[in-house]
Tab-separated table of C-alpha atoms in Angstrom:
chain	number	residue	atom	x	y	z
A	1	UNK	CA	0.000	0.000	0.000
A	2	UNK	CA	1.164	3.840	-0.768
A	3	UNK	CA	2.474	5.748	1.977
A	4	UNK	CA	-0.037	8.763	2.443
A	5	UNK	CA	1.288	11.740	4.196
A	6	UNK	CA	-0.394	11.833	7.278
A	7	UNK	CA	-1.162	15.466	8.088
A	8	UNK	CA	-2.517	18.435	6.447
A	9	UNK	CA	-0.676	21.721	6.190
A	10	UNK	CA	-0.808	23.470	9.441
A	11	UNK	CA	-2.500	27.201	9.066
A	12	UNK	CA	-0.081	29.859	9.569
A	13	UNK	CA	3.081	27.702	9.737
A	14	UNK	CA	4.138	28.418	6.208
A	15	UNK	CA	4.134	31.307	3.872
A	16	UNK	CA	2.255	31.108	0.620
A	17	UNK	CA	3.642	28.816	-2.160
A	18	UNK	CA	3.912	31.641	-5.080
A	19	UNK	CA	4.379	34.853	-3.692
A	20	UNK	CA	5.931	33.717	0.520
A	21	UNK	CA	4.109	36.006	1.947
A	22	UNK	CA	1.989	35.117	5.042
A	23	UNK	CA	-1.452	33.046	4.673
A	24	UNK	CA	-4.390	31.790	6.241
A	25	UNK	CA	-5.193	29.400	3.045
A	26	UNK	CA	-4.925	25.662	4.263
A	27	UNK	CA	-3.735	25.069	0.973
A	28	UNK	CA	-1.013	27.173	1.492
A	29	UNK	CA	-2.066	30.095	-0.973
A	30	UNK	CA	-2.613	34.018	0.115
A	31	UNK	CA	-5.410	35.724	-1.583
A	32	UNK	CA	-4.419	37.398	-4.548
A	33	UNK	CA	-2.573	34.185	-5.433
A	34	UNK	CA	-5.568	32.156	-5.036
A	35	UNK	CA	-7.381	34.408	-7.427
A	36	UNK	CA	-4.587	33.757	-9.706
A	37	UNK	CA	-4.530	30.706	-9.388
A	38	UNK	CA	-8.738	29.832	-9.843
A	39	UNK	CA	-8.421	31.839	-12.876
A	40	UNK	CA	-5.729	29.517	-14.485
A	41	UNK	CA	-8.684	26.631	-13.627
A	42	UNK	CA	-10.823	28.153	-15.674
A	43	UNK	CA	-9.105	27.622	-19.612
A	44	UNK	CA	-11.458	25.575	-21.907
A	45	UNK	CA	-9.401	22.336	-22.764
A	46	UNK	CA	-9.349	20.037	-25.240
A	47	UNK	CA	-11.269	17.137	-24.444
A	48	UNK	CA	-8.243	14.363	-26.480
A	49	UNK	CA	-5.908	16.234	-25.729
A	50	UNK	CA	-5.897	18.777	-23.013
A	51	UNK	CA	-4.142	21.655	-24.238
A	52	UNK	CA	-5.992	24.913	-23.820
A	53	UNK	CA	-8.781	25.883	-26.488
A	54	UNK	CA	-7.790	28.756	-28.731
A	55	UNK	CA	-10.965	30.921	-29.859
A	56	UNK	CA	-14.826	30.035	-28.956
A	57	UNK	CA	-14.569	26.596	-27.914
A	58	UNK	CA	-17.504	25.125	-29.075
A	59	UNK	CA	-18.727	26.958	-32.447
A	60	UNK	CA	-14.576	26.964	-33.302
A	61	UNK	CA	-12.860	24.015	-32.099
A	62	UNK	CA	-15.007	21.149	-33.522
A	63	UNK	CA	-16.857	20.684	-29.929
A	64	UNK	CA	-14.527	21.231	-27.178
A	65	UNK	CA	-11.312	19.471	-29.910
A	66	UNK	CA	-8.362	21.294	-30.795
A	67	UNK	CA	-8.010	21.771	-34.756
A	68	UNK	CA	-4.663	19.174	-34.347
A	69	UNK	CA	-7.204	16.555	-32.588
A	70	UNK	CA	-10.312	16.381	-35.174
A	71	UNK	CA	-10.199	13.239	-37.257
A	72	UNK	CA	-7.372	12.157	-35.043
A	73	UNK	CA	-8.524	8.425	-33.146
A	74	UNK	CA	-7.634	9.392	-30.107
A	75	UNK	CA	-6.266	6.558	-27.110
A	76	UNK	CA	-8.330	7.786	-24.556
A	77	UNK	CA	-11.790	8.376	-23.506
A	78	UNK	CA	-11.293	12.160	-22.374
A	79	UNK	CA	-8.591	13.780	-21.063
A	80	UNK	CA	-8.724	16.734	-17.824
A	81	UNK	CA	-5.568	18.262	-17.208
A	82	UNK	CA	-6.085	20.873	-14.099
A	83	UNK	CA	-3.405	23.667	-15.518
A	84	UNK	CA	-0.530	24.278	-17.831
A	85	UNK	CA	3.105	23.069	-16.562
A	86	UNK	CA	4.075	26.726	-16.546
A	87	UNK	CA	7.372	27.725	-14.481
A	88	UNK	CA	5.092	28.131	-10.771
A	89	UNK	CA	3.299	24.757	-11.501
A	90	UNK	CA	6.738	22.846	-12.197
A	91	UNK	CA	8.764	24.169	-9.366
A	92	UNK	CA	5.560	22.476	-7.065
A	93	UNK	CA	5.772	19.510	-8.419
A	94	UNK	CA	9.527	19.382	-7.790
A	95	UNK	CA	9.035	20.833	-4.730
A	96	UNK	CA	7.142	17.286	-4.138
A	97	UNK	CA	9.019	14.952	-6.144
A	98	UNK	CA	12.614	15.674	-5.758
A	99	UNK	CA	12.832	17.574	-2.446
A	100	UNK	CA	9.808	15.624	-0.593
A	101	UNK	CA	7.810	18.771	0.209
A	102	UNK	CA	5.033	17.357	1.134
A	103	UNK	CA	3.528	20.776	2.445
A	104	UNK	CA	2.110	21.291	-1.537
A	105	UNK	CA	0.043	18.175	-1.652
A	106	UNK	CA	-3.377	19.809	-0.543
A	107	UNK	CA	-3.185	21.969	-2.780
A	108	UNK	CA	-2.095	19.894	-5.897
A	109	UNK	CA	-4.841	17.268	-4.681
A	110	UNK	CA	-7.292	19.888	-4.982
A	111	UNK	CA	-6.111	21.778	-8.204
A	112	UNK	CA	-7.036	18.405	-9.426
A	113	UNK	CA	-10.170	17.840	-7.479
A	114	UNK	CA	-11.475	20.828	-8.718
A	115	UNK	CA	-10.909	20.142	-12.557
A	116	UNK	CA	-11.882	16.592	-12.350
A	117	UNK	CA	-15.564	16.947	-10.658
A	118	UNK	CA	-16.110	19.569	-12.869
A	119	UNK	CA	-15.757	17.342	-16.216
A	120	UNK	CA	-16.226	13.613	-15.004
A	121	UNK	CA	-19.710	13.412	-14.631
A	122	UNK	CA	-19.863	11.835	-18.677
A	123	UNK	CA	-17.412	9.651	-18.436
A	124	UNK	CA	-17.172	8.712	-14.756
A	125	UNK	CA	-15.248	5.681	-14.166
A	126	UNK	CA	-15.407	2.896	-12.171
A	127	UNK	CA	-11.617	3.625	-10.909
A	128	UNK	CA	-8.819	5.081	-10.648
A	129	UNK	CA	-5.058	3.958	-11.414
A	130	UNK	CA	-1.977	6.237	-10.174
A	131	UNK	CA	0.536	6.028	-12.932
A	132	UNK	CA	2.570	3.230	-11.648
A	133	UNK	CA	6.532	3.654	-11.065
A	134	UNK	CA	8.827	0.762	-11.604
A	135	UNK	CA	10.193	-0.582	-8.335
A	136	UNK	CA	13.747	0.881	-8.263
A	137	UNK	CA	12.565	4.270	-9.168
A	138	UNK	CA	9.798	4.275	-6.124
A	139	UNK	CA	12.936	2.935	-3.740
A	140	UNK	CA	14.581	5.970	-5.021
A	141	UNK	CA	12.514	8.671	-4.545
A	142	UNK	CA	10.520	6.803	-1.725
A	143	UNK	CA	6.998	7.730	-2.585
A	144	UNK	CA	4.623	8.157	-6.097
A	145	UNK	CA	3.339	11.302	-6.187
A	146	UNK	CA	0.811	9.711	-8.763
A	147	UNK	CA	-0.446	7.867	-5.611
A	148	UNK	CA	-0.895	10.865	-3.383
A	149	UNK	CA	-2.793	13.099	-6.114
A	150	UNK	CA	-5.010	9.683	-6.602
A	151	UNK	CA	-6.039	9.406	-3.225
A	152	UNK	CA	-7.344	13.017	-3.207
A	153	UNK	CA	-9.205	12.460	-6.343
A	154	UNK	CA	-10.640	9.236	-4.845
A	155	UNK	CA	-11.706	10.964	-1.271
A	156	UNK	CA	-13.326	13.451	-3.224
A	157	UNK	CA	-15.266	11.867	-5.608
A	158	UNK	CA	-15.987	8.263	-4.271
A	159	UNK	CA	-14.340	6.758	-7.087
A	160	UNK	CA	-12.259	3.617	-5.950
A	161	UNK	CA	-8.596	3.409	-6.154
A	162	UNK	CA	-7.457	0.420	-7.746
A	163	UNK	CA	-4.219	-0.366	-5.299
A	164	UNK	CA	-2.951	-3.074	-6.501
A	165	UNK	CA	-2.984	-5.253	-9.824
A	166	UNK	CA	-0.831	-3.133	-12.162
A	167	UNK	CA	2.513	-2.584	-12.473
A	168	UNK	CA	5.593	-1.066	-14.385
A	169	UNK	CA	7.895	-3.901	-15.038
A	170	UNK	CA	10.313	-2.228	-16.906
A	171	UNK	CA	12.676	0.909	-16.154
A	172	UNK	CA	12.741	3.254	-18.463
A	173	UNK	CA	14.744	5.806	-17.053
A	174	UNK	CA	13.992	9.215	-17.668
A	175	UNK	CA	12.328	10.511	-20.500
A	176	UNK	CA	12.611	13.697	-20.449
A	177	UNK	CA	15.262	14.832	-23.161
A	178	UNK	CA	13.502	11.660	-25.610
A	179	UNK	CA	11.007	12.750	-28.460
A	180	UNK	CA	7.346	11.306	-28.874
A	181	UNK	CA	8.382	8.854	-31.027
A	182	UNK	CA	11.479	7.837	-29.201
A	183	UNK	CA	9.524	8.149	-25.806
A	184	UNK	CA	6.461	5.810	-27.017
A	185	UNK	CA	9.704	2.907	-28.558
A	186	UNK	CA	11.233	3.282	-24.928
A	187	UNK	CA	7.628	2.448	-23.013
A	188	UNK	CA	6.702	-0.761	-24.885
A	189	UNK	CA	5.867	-3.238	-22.819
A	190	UNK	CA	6.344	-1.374	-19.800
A	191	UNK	CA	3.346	-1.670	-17.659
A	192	UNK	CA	1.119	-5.095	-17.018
A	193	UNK	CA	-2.219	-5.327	-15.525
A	194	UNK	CA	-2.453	-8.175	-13.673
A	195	UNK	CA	-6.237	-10.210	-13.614
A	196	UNK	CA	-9.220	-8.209	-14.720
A	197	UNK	CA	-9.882	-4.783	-15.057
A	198	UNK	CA	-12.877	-2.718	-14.615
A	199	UNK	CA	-14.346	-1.095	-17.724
A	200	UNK	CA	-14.284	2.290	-17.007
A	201	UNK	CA	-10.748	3.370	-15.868
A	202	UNK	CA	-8.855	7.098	-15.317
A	203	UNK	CA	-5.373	6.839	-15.212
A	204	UNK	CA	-3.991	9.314	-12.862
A	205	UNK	CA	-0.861	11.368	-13.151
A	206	UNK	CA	0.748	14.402	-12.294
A	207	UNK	CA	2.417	16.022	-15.476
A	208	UNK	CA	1.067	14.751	-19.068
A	209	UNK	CA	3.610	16.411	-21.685
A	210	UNK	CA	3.593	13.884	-24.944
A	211	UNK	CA	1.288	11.126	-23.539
A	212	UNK	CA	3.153	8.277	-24.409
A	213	UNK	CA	3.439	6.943	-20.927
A	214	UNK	CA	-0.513	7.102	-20.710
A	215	UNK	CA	-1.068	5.554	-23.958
A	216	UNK	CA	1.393	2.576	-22.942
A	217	UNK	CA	-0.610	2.040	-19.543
A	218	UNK	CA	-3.805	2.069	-21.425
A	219	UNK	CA	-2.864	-0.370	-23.516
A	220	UNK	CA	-1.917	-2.583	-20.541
A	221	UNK	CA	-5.100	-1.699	-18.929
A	222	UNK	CA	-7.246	-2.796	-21.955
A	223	UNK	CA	-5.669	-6.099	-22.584
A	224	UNK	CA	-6.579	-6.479	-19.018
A	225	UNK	CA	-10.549	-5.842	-20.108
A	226	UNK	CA	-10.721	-1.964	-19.817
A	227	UNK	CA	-13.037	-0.814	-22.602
A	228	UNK	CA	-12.400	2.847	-21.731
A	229	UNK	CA	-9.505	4.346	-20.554
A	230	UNK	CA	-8.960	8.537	-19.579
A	231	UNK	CA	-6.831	10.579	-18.149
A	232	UNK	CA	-6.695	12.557	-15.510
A	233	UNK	CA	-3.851	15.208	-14.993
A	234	UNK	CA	-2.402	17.842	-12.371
A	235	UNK	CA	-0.673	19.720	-15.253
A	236	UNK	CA	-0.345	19.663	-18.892
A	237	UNK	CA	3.349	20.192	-20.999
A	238	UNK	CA	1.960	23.272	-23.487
């Protein structure tokens, strides 16, 4: 089972993530950051891809679809990323994944929160999957921050987390400085879903950039008996 930080931020013991100056926000924002903040929420998205909407998103984007996503057969049912992986947004998530901050997880569980019960309610699945790490990387850094964004979602929403029954079996490294293609050759065969799966699934992650690890898990999860597969993002790669 995923270690789950025990303990919310403390009011008042920290100064605002963004700007450092003092807060009362249990989520550890001040005021005019929180407006900030809400207002980056609030970007129409693609629904295949997640990248913002440019112009009226329903008369000019085919529907809530991005011009590069119509006609395209897309791998997933829908995809909900909260915000853009802009500078503030990445130095959180490092914050949490390479410096064990765990003083940010409110308020990434409820950037996500917020985006997700806003757009599930068509295609609400039947569970959730953090996007597993392979077992020497989650040695390494100790914890999955997939995991702890997961169980927020799943607290929230009611929507089981699926704890156990798929796994990354194969190391990949990082990815980071590899293109789509060469990303999507590196992640074959990576993940394995072990027994059946329910139909309705929403992978769960914390930064989607090309997709290729999400379309390699959904794969997995669909020769396991998914029928439907989404995502469900903290941030998206612009």
């Amino acid at each position: 089972m995923e270690w789950m930080p025990s303990r919310r931020r403390r009011w008042l013991d920290a100064p605002c993530h963004f700007c450092r100056l003092d807060t009362v926000d249990p989520d550890g924002l001040c005021p005019d950051c929180r407006r900030e903040w809400r207002a980056a929420l609030g970007r129409p998205r693609c629904r295949a891809c997640g990248l913002i909407l440019a112009g009226d998103p329903v008369a000019g984007a085919g529907f809530g679809i991005c011009a590069a996503c119509v006609g395209r057969q897309s791998p997933f049912e829908r995809v909900i990323a909260a915000v853009d992986l802009d500078s503030a947004v990445r130095a959180l998530v490092h914050r949490l994944k390479y410096r064990q901050d765990f003083s940010v997880v409110p308020l990434l569980q409820a950037t996500l929160v917020e985006a997700v019960v806003e757009q599930m309610e068509a295609t609400r699945p039947d569970a959730l999957v953090p996007m597993p790490l392979h077992p020497r990387q989650r040695r390494r850094r100790g914890f999955n921050q997939a995991w702890l964004l997961a169980d927020g979602v799943a607290r929230a929403t009611g929507v089981p987390l699926l704890r156990r029954g798929v796994r990354r079996v194969r190391d990949t490294g990082s990815l980071t400085e590899l293109s789509a293609r060469a990303r999507r050759v590196a992640l074959r065969g990576a993940f394995v879903a072990d027994g059946p799966m329910p139909e309705r699934v929403a992978i769960i992650d914390d930064v989607l950039t090309t997709g290729a690890s999400a379309e390699a898990l959904a794969a997995a999860l669909r020769r396991g008996g998914a029928s439907a597969v989404s995502v469900w993002a903290l941030a998206r790669t612009p």
